[in-house]
PDB file of C-alpha atoms and ligand atoms in Angstrom:
ATOM      1  CA  MET A   1     -53.185 -14.834  29.682  1.00 98.00           C
ATOM      2  CA  ARG A   2     -51.696 -13.218  26.820  1.00 98.00           C
ATOM      3  CA  ARG A   3     -54.348 -13.511  23.829  1.00 98.00           C
ATOM      4  CA  LEU A   4     -52.587 -13.674  19.994  1.00 98.00           C
ATOM      5  CA  GLY A   5     -55.105 -12.912  17.932  1.00 98.00           C
ATOM      6  CA  CYS A   6     -54.645 -13.067  14.467  1.00 98.00           C
ATOM      7  CA  LYS A   7     -57.149 -10.925  12.988  1.00 98.00           C
ATOM      8  CA  LYS A   8     -54.685  -7.676  12.723  1.00 98.00           C
ATOM      9  CA  VAL A   9     -51.781 -10.256  11.479  1.00 98.00           C
ATOM     10  CA  SER A  10     -53.607 -11.751   9.020  1.00 98.00           C
ATOM     11  CA  GLU A  11     -54.910  -8.159   7.728  1.00 97.00           C
ATOM     12  CA  SER A  12     -51.600  -7.070   7.412  1.00 97.00           C
ATOM     13  CA  VAL A  13     -50.414  -9.654   5.292  1.00 98.00           C
ATOM     14  CA  LEU A  14     -53.493  -9.197   3.372  1.00 98.00           C
ATOM     15  CA  GLU A  15     -52.939  -5.498   2.688  1.00 98.00           C
ATOM     16  CA  ASN A  16     -49.351  -6.085   1.553  1.00 98.00           C
ATOM     17  CA  ILE A  17     -50.595  -8.499  -0.950  1.00 98.00           C
ATOM     18  CA  ARG A  18     -53.120  -6.198  -2.425  1.00 98.00           C
ATOM     19  CA  LYS A  19     -50.341  -3.404  -2.910  1.00 97.00           C
ATOM     20  CA  ARG A  20     -48.026  -6.138  -4.472  1.00 97.00           C
ATOM     21  CA  THR A  21     -51.164  -7.290  -6.299  1.00 97.00           C
ATOM     22  CA  GLU A  22     -51.814  -3.924  -7.944  1.00 97.00           C
ATOM     23  CA  LEU A  23     -48.131  -3.357  -8.754  1.00 96.00           C
ATOM     24  CA  PHE A  24     -48.357  -6.701 -11.051  1.00 97.00           C
ATOM     25  CA  ILE A  25     -51.591  -5.512 -12.359  1.00 96.00           C
ATOM     26  CA  SER A  26     -50.197  -2.067 -13.402  1.00 96.00           C
ATOM     27  CA  GLU A  27     -46.986  -3.408 -14.673  1.00 95.00           C
ATOM     28  CA  GLY A  28     -49.735  -4.789 -17.434  1.00 95.00           C
ATOM     29  CA  ASN A  29     -50.231  -8.925 -15.921  1.00 96.00           C
ATOM     30  CA  ARG A  30     -53.191  -9.771 -15.214  1.00 96.00           C
ATOM     31  CA  ALA A  31     -54.662 -10.723 -11.934  1.00 97.00           C
ATOM     32  CA  PRO A  32     -53.256 -13.658  -9.861  1.00 98.00           C
ATOM     33  CA  SER A  33     -55.790 -16.897 -10.729  1.00 98.00           C
ATOM     34  CA  LEU A  34     -56.704 -19.552  -8.210  1.00 98.00           C
ATOM     35  CA  ALA A  35     -58.507 -22.645  -8.877  1.00 98.00           C
ATOM     36  CA  VAL A  36     -59.621 -24.569  -5.949  1.00 98.00           C
ATOM     37  CA  VAL A  37     -60.920 -28.363  -6.099  1.00 98.00           C
ATOM     38  CA  LEU A  38     -63.605 -29.644  -4.009  1.00 98.00           C
ATOM     39  CA  VAL A  39     -64.563 -33.023  -3.685  1.00 98.00           C
ATOM     40  CA  GLY A  40     -67.684 -34.206  -2.013  1.00 98.00           C
ATOM     41  CA  GLU A  41     -69.861 -32.387   0.661  1.00 96.00           C
ATOM     42  CA  ASP A  42     -67.557 -32.050   4.074  1.00 96.00           C
ATOM     43  CA  PRO A  43     -69.184 -29.072   5.537  1.00 94.00           C
ATOM     44  CA  ALA A  44     -65.922 -28.005   7.257  1.00 94.00           C
ATOM     45  CA  SER A  45     -64.322 -28.350   3.770  1.00 97.00           C
ATOM     46  CA  GLN A  46     -66.972 -26.132   2.428  1.00 97.00           C
ATOM     47  CA  THR A  47     -66.670 -23.759   4.939  1.00 95.00           C
ATOM     48  CA  TYR A  48     -63.046 -23.696   4.155  1.00 96.00           C
ATOM     49  CA  VAL A  49     -63.027 -23.275   0.351  1.00 97.00           C
ATOM     50  CA  ARG A  50     -65.378 -20.603   0.694  1.00 97.00           C
ATOM     51  CA  LYS A  51     -62.980 -18.475   2.584  1.00 97.00           C
ATOM     52  CA  LYS A  52     -60.112 -19.052   0.744  1.00 97.00           C
ATOM     53  CA  ALA A  53     -62.722 -18.254  -2.644  1.00 97.00           C
ATOM     54  CA  GLU A  54     -63.599 -14.725  -0.374  1.00 97.00           C
ATOM     55  CA  ALA A  55     -60.373 -13.861   0.408  1.00 97.00           C
ATOM     56  CA  ALA A  56     -59.416 -14.487  -3.431  1.00 98.00           C
ATOM     57  CA  LEU A  57     -62.110 -12.304  -5.131  1.00 97.00           C
ATOM     58  CA  SER A  58     -61.794  -9.582  -2.195  1.00 96.00           C
ATOM     59  CA  LEU A  59     -58.120  -9.170  -3.630  1.00 97.00           C
ATOM     60  CA  GLY A  60     -58.999  -8.924  -7.195  1.00 96.00           C
ATOM     61  CA  PHE A  61     -57.759 -12.707  -7.885  1.00 98.00           C
ATOM     62  CA  VAL A  62     -59.629 -14.320 -10.770  1.00 98.00           C
ATOM     63  CA  HIS A  63     -61.294 -17.953  -8.976  1.00 98.00           C
ATOM     64  CA  PHE A  64     -62.435 -20.640 -10.720  1.00 98.00           C
ATOM     65  CA  GLN A  65     -63.975 -23.002  -8.169  1.00 98.00           C
ATOM     66  CA  TYR A  66     -64.895 -27.147  -9.145  1.00 98.00           C
ATOM     67  CA  SER A  67     -67.347 -28.577  -6.896  1.00 98.00           C
ATOM     68  CA  LEU A  68     -67.144 -32.720  -7.588  1.00 98.00           C
ATOM     69  CA  SER A  69     -69.471 -34.908  -6.258  1.00 98.00           C
ATOM     70  CA  ALA A  70     -68.251 -37.073  -3.800  1.00 98.00           C
ATOM     71  CA  ASP A  71     -68.508 -40.290  -6.014  1.00 97.00           C
ATOM     72  CA  THR A  72     -65.986 -38.493  -8.221  1.00 98.00           C
ATOM     73  CA  GLU A  73     -63.555 -41.282  -9.794  1.00 98.00           C
ATOM     74  CA  GLU A  74     -59.842 -40.826  -9.316  1.00 98.00           C
ATOM     75  CA  LYS A  75     -59.138 -40.904 -13.065  1.00 98.00           C
ATOM     76  CA  ASP A  76     -61.780 -37.987 -13.748  1.00 98.00           C
ATOM     77  CA  LEU A  77     -60.252 -36.092 -11.363  1.00 98.00           C
ATOM     78  CA  LEU A  78     -56.322 -36.652 -12.285  1.00 98.00           C
ATOM     79  CA  HIS A  79     -57.746 -35.203 -15.867  1.00 98.00           C
ATOM     80  CA  LEU A  80     -58.570 -32.261 -14.237  1.00 98.00           C
ATOM     81  CA  ILE A  81     -55.473 -31.692 -12.130  1.00 98.00           C
ATOM     82  CA  ASP A  82     -53.845 -32.347 -15.850  1.00 98.00           C
ATOM     83  CA  GLU A  83     -55.750 -29.886 -17.383  1.00 98.00           C
ATOM     84  CA  LEU A  84     -55.468 -26.914 -14.884  1.00 98.00           C
ATOM     85  CA  ASN A  85     -51.581 -27.875 -15.265  1.00 98.00           C
ATOM     86  CA  GLU A  86     -51.774 -27.232 -18.768  1.00 98.00           C
ATOM     87  CA  ARG A  87     -54.255 -23.878 -18.898  1.00 98.00           C
ATOM     88  CA  ASP A  88     -52.272 -20.582 -18.623  1.00 96.00           C
ATOM     89  CA  ASP A  89     -54.732 -18.687 -17.213  1.00 96.00           C
ATOM     90  CA  VAL A  90     -54.077 -20.780 -14.378  1.00 98.00           C
ATOM     91  CA  ASP A  91     -51.392 -19.621 -11.395  1.00 98.00           C
ATOM     92  CA  GLY A  92     -52.400 -21.648  -8.308  1.00 98.00           C
ATOM     93  CA  ILE A  93     -54.024 -25.067  -7.759  1.00 98.00           C
ATOM     94  CA  LEU A  94     -55.518 -25.968  -4.557  1.00 98.00           C
ATOM     95  CA  VAL A  95     -57.385 -29.331  -4.095  1.00 98.00           C
ATOM     96  CA  GLN A  96     -59.024 -29.094  -0.680  1.00 98.00           C
ATOM     97  CA  LEU A  97     -58.011 -32.370   1.859  1.00 97.00           C
ATOM     98  CA  PRO A  98     -59.137 -34.506   2.872  1.00 96.00           C
ATOM     99  CA  LEU A  99     -60.350 -36.483  -0.481  1.00 98.00           C
ATOM    100  CA  PRO A 100     -63.074 -39.171  -0.138  1.00 97.00           C
ATOM    101  CA  ARG A 101     -61.009 -42.456   0.973  1.00 96.00           C
ATOM    102  CA  SER A 102     -62.110 -43.851  -2.778  1.00 96.00           C
ATOM    103  CA  ILE A 103     -59.016 -41.731  -4.343  1.00 98.00           C
ATOM    104  CA  ASP A 104     -55.959 -41.853  -3.200  1.00 98.00           C
ATOM    105  CA  ALA A 105     -54.825 -38.291  -1.740  1.00 98.00           C
ATOM    106  CA  ASP A 106     -50.898 -38.837  -2.705  1.00 98.00           C
ATOM    107  CA  LYS A 107     -51.376 -39.720  -6.210  1.00 98.00           C
ATOM    108  CA  VAL A 108     -53.139 -36.487  -7.344  1.00 98.00           C
ATOM    109  CA  ILE A 109     -51.122 -34.323  -5.200  1.00 98.00           C
ATOM    110  CA  ASP A 110     -48.227 -35.775  -6.780  1.00 98.00           C
ATOM    111  CA  ARG A 111     -50.392 -35.280  -9.960  1.00 98.00           C
ATOM    112  CA  ILE A 112     -50.241 -30.947  -9.718  1.00 99.00           C
ATOM    113  CA  ALA A 113     -47.482 -29.255 -11.551  1.00 98.00           C
ATOM    114  CA  PRO A 114     -44.824 -28.596  -8.363  1.00 98.00           C
ATOM    115  CA  GLU A 115     -44.876 -24.150  -9.627  1.00 98.00           C
ATOM    116  CA  LYS A 116     -49.097 -24.029  -9.180  1.00 98.00           C
ATOM    117  CA  ASP A 117     -48.634 -26.188  -5.880  1.00 98.00           C
ATOM    118  CA  VAL A 118     -50.017 -23.165  -3.922  1.00 98.00           C
ATOM    119  CA  ASP A 119     -50.238 -25.575  -0.602  1.00 98.00           C
ATOM    120  CA  GLY A 120     -46.671 -26.299  -1.260  1.00 98.00           C
ATOM    121  CA  PHE A 121     -47.910 -30.812  -0.534  1.00 98.00           C
ATOM    122  CA  THR A 122     -45.914 -31.956  -3.968  1.00 98.00           C
ATOM    123  CA  PRO A 123     -43.118 -33.995  -3.114  1.00 98.00           C
ATOM    124  CA  ILE A 124     -40.847 -31.975  -4.983  1.00 98.00           C
ATOM    125  CA  ASN A 125     -41.854 -28.545  -2.688  1.00 98.00           C
ATOM    126  CA  VAL A 126     -41.937 -30.780  -0.062  1.00 98.00           C
ATOM    127  CA  GLY A 127     -38.308 -31.803  -0.783  1.00 98.00           C
ATOM    128  CA  ARG A 128     -36.944 -28.616  -1.499  1.00 98.00           C
ATOM    129  CA  MET A 129     -38.297 -26.710   1.858  1.00 97.00           C
ATOM    130  CA  ALA A 130     -36.718 -29.882   3.363  1.00 97.00           C
ATOM    131  CA  ILE A 131     -33.009 -28.480   1.826  1.00 96.00           C
ATOM    132  CA  GLY A 132     -33.816 -25.050   2.539  1.00 95.00           C
ATOM    133  CA  LYS A 133     -34.148 -24.199  -1.255  1.00 96.00           C
ATOM    134  CA  GLU A 134     -37.150 -21.243  -2.843  1.00 96.00           C
ATOM    135  CA  ALA A 135     -40.270 -23.731  -2.529  1.00 98.00           C
ATOM    136  CA  PHE A 136     -44.037 -22.717  -2.194  1.00 98.00           C
ATOM    137  CA  ILE A 137     -44.412 -23.164   1.613  1.00 98.00           C
ATOM    138  CA  PRO A 138     -47.350 -25.229   3.549  1.00 98.00           C
ATOM    139  CA  CYS A 139     -50.009 -22.375   4.116  1.00 98.00           C
ATOM    140  CA  THR A 140     -50.742 -23.321   8.166  1.00 98.00           C
ATOM    141  CA  PRO A 141     -47.074 -23.399   8.954  1.00 98.00           C
ATOM    142  CA  LYS A 142     -46.320 -20.172   7.077  1.00 98.00           C
ATOM    143  CA  GLY A 143     -48.941 -18.435   8.987  1.00 98.00           C
ATOM    144  CA  ILE A 144     -47.690 -19.311  12.110  1.00 98.00           C
ATOM    145  CA  MET A 145     -44.247 -18.528  11.244  1.00 98.00           C
ATOM    146  CA  GLU A 146     -45.545 -14.805  10.326  1.00 98.00           C
ATOM    147  CA  THR A 147     -47.691 -14.827  13.568  1.00 98.00           C
ATOM    148  CA  LEU A 148     -44.517 -15.622  15.796  1.00 98.00           C
ATOM    149  CA  ARG A 149     -42.782 -12.911  14.007  1.00 98.00           C
ATOM    150  CA  TYR A 150     -45.656 -10.307  14.515  1.00 98.00           C
ATOM    151  CA  TYR A 151     -45.904 -10.836  18.055  1.00 98.00           C
ATOM    152  CA  GLY A 152     -41.927 -10.979  18.218  1.00 98.00           C
ATOM    153  CA  ILE A 153     -41.878 -14.559  19.895  1.00 98.00           C
ATOM    154  CA  GLU A 154     -38.240 -15.632  19.361  1.00 98.00           C
ATOM    155  CA  THR A 155     -37.726 -19.011  18.060  1.00 98.00           C
ATOM    156  CA  ALA A 156     -33.846 -19.110  18.266  1.00 98.00           C
ATOM    157  CA  GLY A 157     -32.187 -21.267  20.651  1.00 98.00           C
ATOM    158  CA  LYS A 158     -35.928 -21.932  22.263  1.00 98.00           C
ATOM    159  CA  ASN A 159     -37.404 -25.886  22.790  1.00 98.00           C
ATOM    160  CA  VAL A 160     -40.543 -25.687  20.366  1.00 99.00           C
ATOM    161  CA  THR A 161     -42.762 -29.036  20.533  1.00 99.00           C
ATOM    162  CA  ILE A 162     -45.101 -29.485  18.143  1.00 99.00           C
ATOM    163  CA  ILE A 163     -48.155 -32.300  19.041  1.00 98.00           C
ATOM    164  CA  GLY A 164     -49.019 -33.830  15.871  1.00 98.00           C
ATOM    165  CA  ARG A 165     -46.980 -35.159  12.637  1.00 98.00           C
ATOM    166  CA  SER A 166     -49.582 -34.663   9.655  1.00 98.00           C
ATOM    167  CA  ASN A 167     -47.936 -33.851   6.255  1.00 97.00           C
ATOM    168  CA  ILE A 168     -49.933 -30.706   6.268  1.00 97.00           C
ATOM    169  CA  VAL A 169     -49.391 -29.159   9.612  1.00 98.00           C
ATOM    170  CA  GLY A 170     -46.627 -31.134  11.933  1.00 98.00           C
ATOM    171  CA  LYS A 171     -43.564 -31.862   9.434  1.00 98.00           C
ATOM    172  CA  PRO A 172     -43.314 -28.814   7.417  1.00 98.00           C
ATOM    173  CA  MET A 173     -43.616 -26.760  10.331  1.00 98.00           C
ATOM    174  CA  ALA A 174     -41.127 -28.980  12.354  1.00 98.00           C
ATOM    175  CA  LEU A 175     -38.758 -28.438   9.157  1.00 98.00           C
ATOM    176  CA  LEU A 176     -39.681 -24.348   9.128  1.00 98.00           C
ATOM    177  CA  LEU A 177     -38.282 -24.045  12.772  1.00 98.00           C
ATOM    178  CA  MET A 178     -35.221 -26.135  12.585  1.00 97.00           C
ATOM    179  CA  GLN A 179     -34.107 -23.924   9.460  1.00 97.00           C
ATOM    180  CA  LYS A 180     -30.972 -21.808   9.605  1.00 96.00           C
ATOM    181  CA  GLY A 181     -32.434 -18.184  10.394  1.00 97.00           C
ATOM    182  CA  ALA A 182     -35.300 -20.006  12.602  1.00 98.00           C
ATOM    183  CA  ASP A 183     -32.944 -22.183  14.359  1.00 98.00           C
ATOM    184  CA  ALA A 184     -35.442 -24.106  17.472  1.00 98.00           C
ATOM    185  CA  THR A 185     -34.990 -27.068  19.191  1.00 98.00           C
ATOM    186  CA  VAL A 186     -37.709 -29.126  17.585  1.00 98.00           C
ATOM    187  CA  THR A 187     -39.600 -31.975  19.426  1.00 98.00           C
ATOM    188  CA  VAL A 188     -42.186 -33.756  17.520  1.00 98.00           C
ATOM    189  CA  CYS A 189     -45.033 -36.118  19.487  1.00 98.00           C
ATOM    190  CA  ASN A 190     -47.448 -38.293  18.266  1.00 98.00           C
ATOM    191  CA  THR A 191     -50.201 -40.265  19.462  1.00 96.00           C
ATOM    192  CA  LYS A 192     -47.675 -42.872  20.846  1.00 97.00           C
ATOM    193  CA  THR A 193     -45.447 -40.625  22.648  1.00 98.00           C
ATOM    194  CA  GLN A 194     -45.287 -41.747  26.060  1.00 97.00           C
ATOM    195  CA  ASN A 195     -45.406 -38.801  28.878  1.00 96.00           C
ATOM    196  CA  LEU A 196     -46.233 -35.771  26.257  1.00 98.00           C
ATOM    197  CA  LYS A 197     -46.515 -33.828  29.628  1.00 98.00           C
ATOM    198  CA  GLU A 198     -42.461 -33.965  29.861  1.00 98.00           C
ATOM    199  CA  HIS A 199     -41.917 -32.653  26.292  1.00 98.00           C
ATOM    200  CA  THR A 200     -44.349 -29.354  26.823  1.00 98.00           C
ATOM    201  CA  LEU A 201     -44.176 -28.647  29.964  1.00 98.00           C
ATOM    202  CA  SER A 202     -39.770 -28.060  28.989  1.00 98.00           C
ATOM    203  CA  ALA A 203     -40.924 -26.152  25.906  1.00 99.00           C
ATOM    204  CA  ASP A 204     -41.064 -22.558  25.496  1.00 99.00           C
ATOM    205  CA  ILE A 205     -43.377 -22.714  22.249  1.00 99.00           C
ATOM    206  CA  VAL A 206     -45.935 -25.478  21.949  1.00 99.00           C
ATOM    207  CA  ILE A 207     -47.769 -26.124  18.528  1.00 99.00           C
ATOM    208  CA  VAL A 208     -50.231 -28.138  18.729  1.00 98.00           C
ATOM    209  CA  ALA A 209     -52.238 -29.510  15.656  1.00 98.00           C
ATOM    210  CA  ALA A 210     -53.427 -32.817  16.849  1.00 98.00           C
ATOM    211  CA  GLY A 211     -57.326 -32.670  15.790  1.00 97.00           C
ATOM    212  CA  HIS A 212     -58.546 -33.506  19.400  1.00 98.00           C
ATOM    213  CA  PRO A 213     -60.055 -30.931  22.184  1.00 98.00           C
ATOM    214  CA  GLY A 214     -58.419 -31.128  25.262  1.00 98.00           C
ATOM    215  CA  THR A 215     -55.721 -32.221  23.963  1.00 98.00           C
ATOM    216  CA  ILE A 216     -53.244 -30.052  25.918  1.00 98.00           C
ATOM    217  CA  ASP A 217     -54.159 -27.565  28.757  1.00 98.00           C
ATOM    218  CA  GLU A 218     -52.184 -24.787  31.278  1.00 98.00           C
ATOM    219  CA  SER A 219     -51.091 -27.742  33.228  1.00 98.00           C
ATOM    220  CA  TYR A 220     -48.843 -28.984  30.108  1.00 98.00           C
ATOM    221  CA  ILE A 221     -47.472 -25.336  29.710  1.00 98.00           C
ATOM    222  CA  LYS A 222     -45.007 -23.850  31.964  1.00 98.00           C
ATOM    223  CA  ASP A 223     -44.600 -20.122  33.032  1.00 98.00           C
ATOM    224  CA  GLY A 224     -43.789 -17.512  29.798  1.00 98.00           C
ATOM    225  CA  ALA A 225     -44.516 -19.820  27.490  1.00 98.00           C
ATOM    226  CA  ALA A 226     -46.477 -19.548  24.084  1.00 99.00           C
ATOM    227  CA  VAL A 227     -49.112 -21.777  22.653  1.00 99.00           C
ATOM    228  CA  ILE A 228     -50.377 -22.318  19.190  1.00 99.00           C
ATOM    229  CA  ASP A 229     -53.686 -23.749  18.568  1.00 98.00           C
ATOM    230  CA  VAL A 230     -53.963 -25.365  15.168  1.00 98.00           C
ATOM    231  CA  GLY A 231     -57.210 -27.176  16.300  1.00 98.00           C
ATOM    232  CA  VAL A 232     -60.369 -26.563  14.682  1.00 97.00           C
ATOM    233  CA  ASN A 233     -63.196 -28.626  16.564  1.00 97.00           C
ATOM    234  CA  ARG A 234     -66.567 -28.600  15.845  1.00 96.00           C
ATOM    235  CA  ILE A 235     -68.490 -29.049  19.414  1.00 96.00           C
ATOM    236  CA  ASP A 236     -72.462 -29.849  19.555  1.00 96.00           C
ATOM    237  CA  ASP A 237     -74.094 -26.890  21.029  1.00 96.00           C
ATOM    238  CA  PRO A 238     -77.915 -26.504  20.630  1.00 97.00           C
ATOM    239  CA  SER A 239     -77.778 -22.719  21.937  1.00 96.00           C
ATOM    240  CA  LYS A 240     -75.942 -21.681  18.814  1.00 96.00           C
ATOM    241  CA  GLU A 241     -77.615 -21.081  15.510  1.00 94.00           C
ATOM    242  CA  LYS A 242     -76.098 -23.400  13.895  1.00 94.00           C
ATOM    243  CA  GLY A 243     -76.155 -26.029  16.713  1.00 96.00           C
ATOM    244  CA  PHE A 244     -71.847 -25.974  17.496  1.00 97.00           C
ATOM    245  CA  ARG A 245     -69.234 -24.077  18.492  1.00 96.00           C
ATOM    246  CA  LEU A 246     -65.701 -24.154  17.605  1.00 96.00           C
ATOM    247  CA  ALA A 247     -62.901 -25.146  20.037  1.00 97.00           C
ATOM    248  CA  GLY A 248     -59.448 -25.616  19.393  1.00 98.00           C
ATOM    249  CA  ASP A 249     -57.169 -28.370  20.442  1.00 98.00           C
ATOM    250  CA  ALA A 250     -55.923 -26.410  23.353  1.00 98.00           C
ATOM    251  CA  ASP A 251     -58.887 -25.486  26.507  1.00 98.00           C
ATOM    252  CA  TYR A 252     -58.235 -21.916  26.310  1.00 98.00           C
ATOM    253  CA  ASP A 253     -60.230 -20.908  29.136  1.00 98.00           C
ATOM    254  CA  SER A 254     -58.140 -22.684  31.795  1.00 98.00           C
ATOM    255  CA  PHE A 255     -55.080 -19.977  31.047  1.00 98.00           C
ATOM    256  CA  ARG A 256     -57.021 -17.331  31.860  1.00 98.00           C
ATOM    257  CA  ASP A 257     -54.851 -16.882  35.302  1.00 98.00           C
ATOM    258  CA  ARG A 258     -51.812 -18.027  33.190  1.00 98.00           C
ATOM    259  CA  ASP A 259     -48.802 -16.222  32.325  1.00 98.00           C
ATOM    260  CA  VAL A 260     -48.923 -17.875  29.054  1.00 98.00           C
ATOM    261  CA  SER A 261     -49.330 -16.318  25.169  1.00 98.00           C
ATOM    262  CA  ILE A 262     -51.964 -18.485  23.528  1.00 98.00           C
ATOM    263  CA  THR A 263     -53.535 -18.242  20.413  1.00 98.00           C
ATOM    264  CA  PRO A 264     -57.602 -18.203  19.922  1.00 98.00           C
ATOM    265  CA  VAL A 265     -60.231 -20.130  18.332  1.00 98.00           C
ATOM    266  CA  PRO A 266     -61.663 -18.987  16.035  1.00 97.00           C
ATOM    267  CA  GLY A 267     -59.463 -15.795  15.465  1.00 98.00           C
ATOM    268  CA  GLY A 268     -56.812 -17.350  15.214  1.00 98.00           C
ATOM    269  CA  VAL A 269     -54.009 -19.140  12.986  1.00 98.00           C
ATOM    270  CA  GLY A 270     -56.512 -20.332  11.016  1.00 97.00           C
ATOM    271  CA  LEU A 271     -56.954 -16.648   9.652  1.00 97.00           C
ATOM    272  CA  MET A 272     -53.353 -17.272   8.647  1.00 98.00           C
ATOM    273  CA  THR A 273     -53.764 -20.070   6.767  1.00 98.00           C
ATOM    274  CA  VAL A 274     -56.152 -18.588   3.929  1.00 98.00           C
ATOM    275  CA  SER A 275     -54.064 -15.496   4.135  1.00 98.00           C
ATOM    276  CA  MET A 276     -50.947 -17.340   3.128  1.00 98.00           C
ATOM    277  CA  LEU A 277     -53.178 -19.208   0.294  1.00 98.00           C
ATOM    278  CA  MET A 278     -52.646 -16.051  -1.233  1.00 98.00           C
ATOM    279  CA  GLU A 279     -49.623 -15.305  -0.980  1.00 98.00           C
ATOM    280  CA  ASN A 280     -48.494 -17.958  -2.697  1.00 98.00           C
ATOM    281  CA  THR A 281     -50.907 -17.613  -5.153  1.00 98.00           C
ATOM    282  CA  LEU A 282     -49.453 -14.129  -5.424  1.00 98.00           C
ATOM    283  CA  GLU A 283     -45.961 -15.790  -5.669  1.00 98.00           C
ATOM    284  CA  ALA A 284     -47.180 -18.510  -8.159  1.00 98.00           C
ATOM    285  CA  ALA A 285     -48.713 -15.234 -10.560  1.00 98.00           C
ATOM    286  CA  ILE A 286     -44.928 -13.724 -10.425  1.00 97.00           C
ATOM    287  CA  ARG A 287     -43.072 -16.820 -11.125  1.00 96.00           C
ATOM    288  CA  ARG A 288     -45.105 -17.325 -13.758  1.00 90.00           C
ATOM    289  CA  ARG A 289     -45.155 -13.969 -15.419  1.00 85.00           C
ATOM    290  CA  GLY A 290     -45.213 -13.362 -19.266  1.00 58.00           C
ATOM    291  CA  ARG A 291     -47.143 -16.970 -19.532  1.00 58.00           C
TER     292      ARG A 291
HETATM  293  N1  GUN B   1     -57.212 -29.379   4.703  1.00 63.02           N
HETATM  294  C1  GUN B   1     -56.914 -28.675   5.509  1.00 63.02           C
HETATM  295  N2  GUN B   1     -56.219 -27.926   5.561  1.00 63.02           N
HETATM  296  C2  GUN B   1     -55.831 -28.006   4.144  1.00 63.02           C
HETATM  297  C3  GUN B   1     -54.893 -26.924   3.636  1.00 63.02           C
HETATM  298  O1  GUN B   1     -54.001 -26.302   3.826  1.00 63.02           O
HETATM  299  N3  GUN B   1     -54.896 -27.199   2.465  1.00 63.02           N
HETATM  300  C4  GUN B   1     -55.518 -28.171   1.791  1.00 63.02           C
HETATM  301  N4  GUN B   1     -55.476 -28.043   0.191  1.00 63.02           N
HETATM  302  N5  GUN B   1     -56.606 -28.525   2.428  1.00 63.02           N
HETATM  303  C5  GUN B   1     -56.748 -28.562   3.863  1.00 63.02           C
END
């Protein structure tokens, strides 16, 4: 087994952002700024939002945090987005998902100004990416592309199977991989897919973003292939201080004696998501330069 840890990859991305940010500021621009909106108290979301804040501050970005109660009304959230859209001192806006069920997430995302949409979730950015135009690319798929590049894992002419078709990972991942330059042959599986194994065993790269631990094990993967594990699942574990441990969607330990490359959880592509958000925020600031 080859462990594709993402700490070094993510640090090298952050180092590059740090240098570009210093240059940007030395040219007389103010520091890039990110506004993060969290609605409710989902513990996993709170952790993600904290990591995003820490990364932003470590790079010298300005960071605005809006923590709203779970019973926030949709119209009040939309009003906050309008305000952030208008503000000159805000370059990037991120609304942490999932939102409470009482709020229409699509409506909220659609309200974010596309030039501040550092998650790349608005219909404008999704559409632009789909036709290969300049766009903000969703952070997790963008981080996976960077990881594949870092480890020299070729995508051109390769079979890539993606398990999961979410708007956050599966769909944008498929679009990026099929684009000119990436040139992969892409299969996207979902919960109704018949004989999942047939699709994974023929793949050179399997990207698993199903949201369930144990979705695949070594028997799903052919020799020499790579597995990118996007899952972050909390497994009850009283022996841990927090009462849980993290596990991916792949059964990592089952790969020990196999000729397979695999990203770990934690320490895998989750780190890349945060780094890419910082890259998108810097991009947003550069594009809005002078405002
Ligand atoms: N929830 C899970 N992943 C993400 C992400 O990349 N961005 C946002 N905003 N919410 C998420």
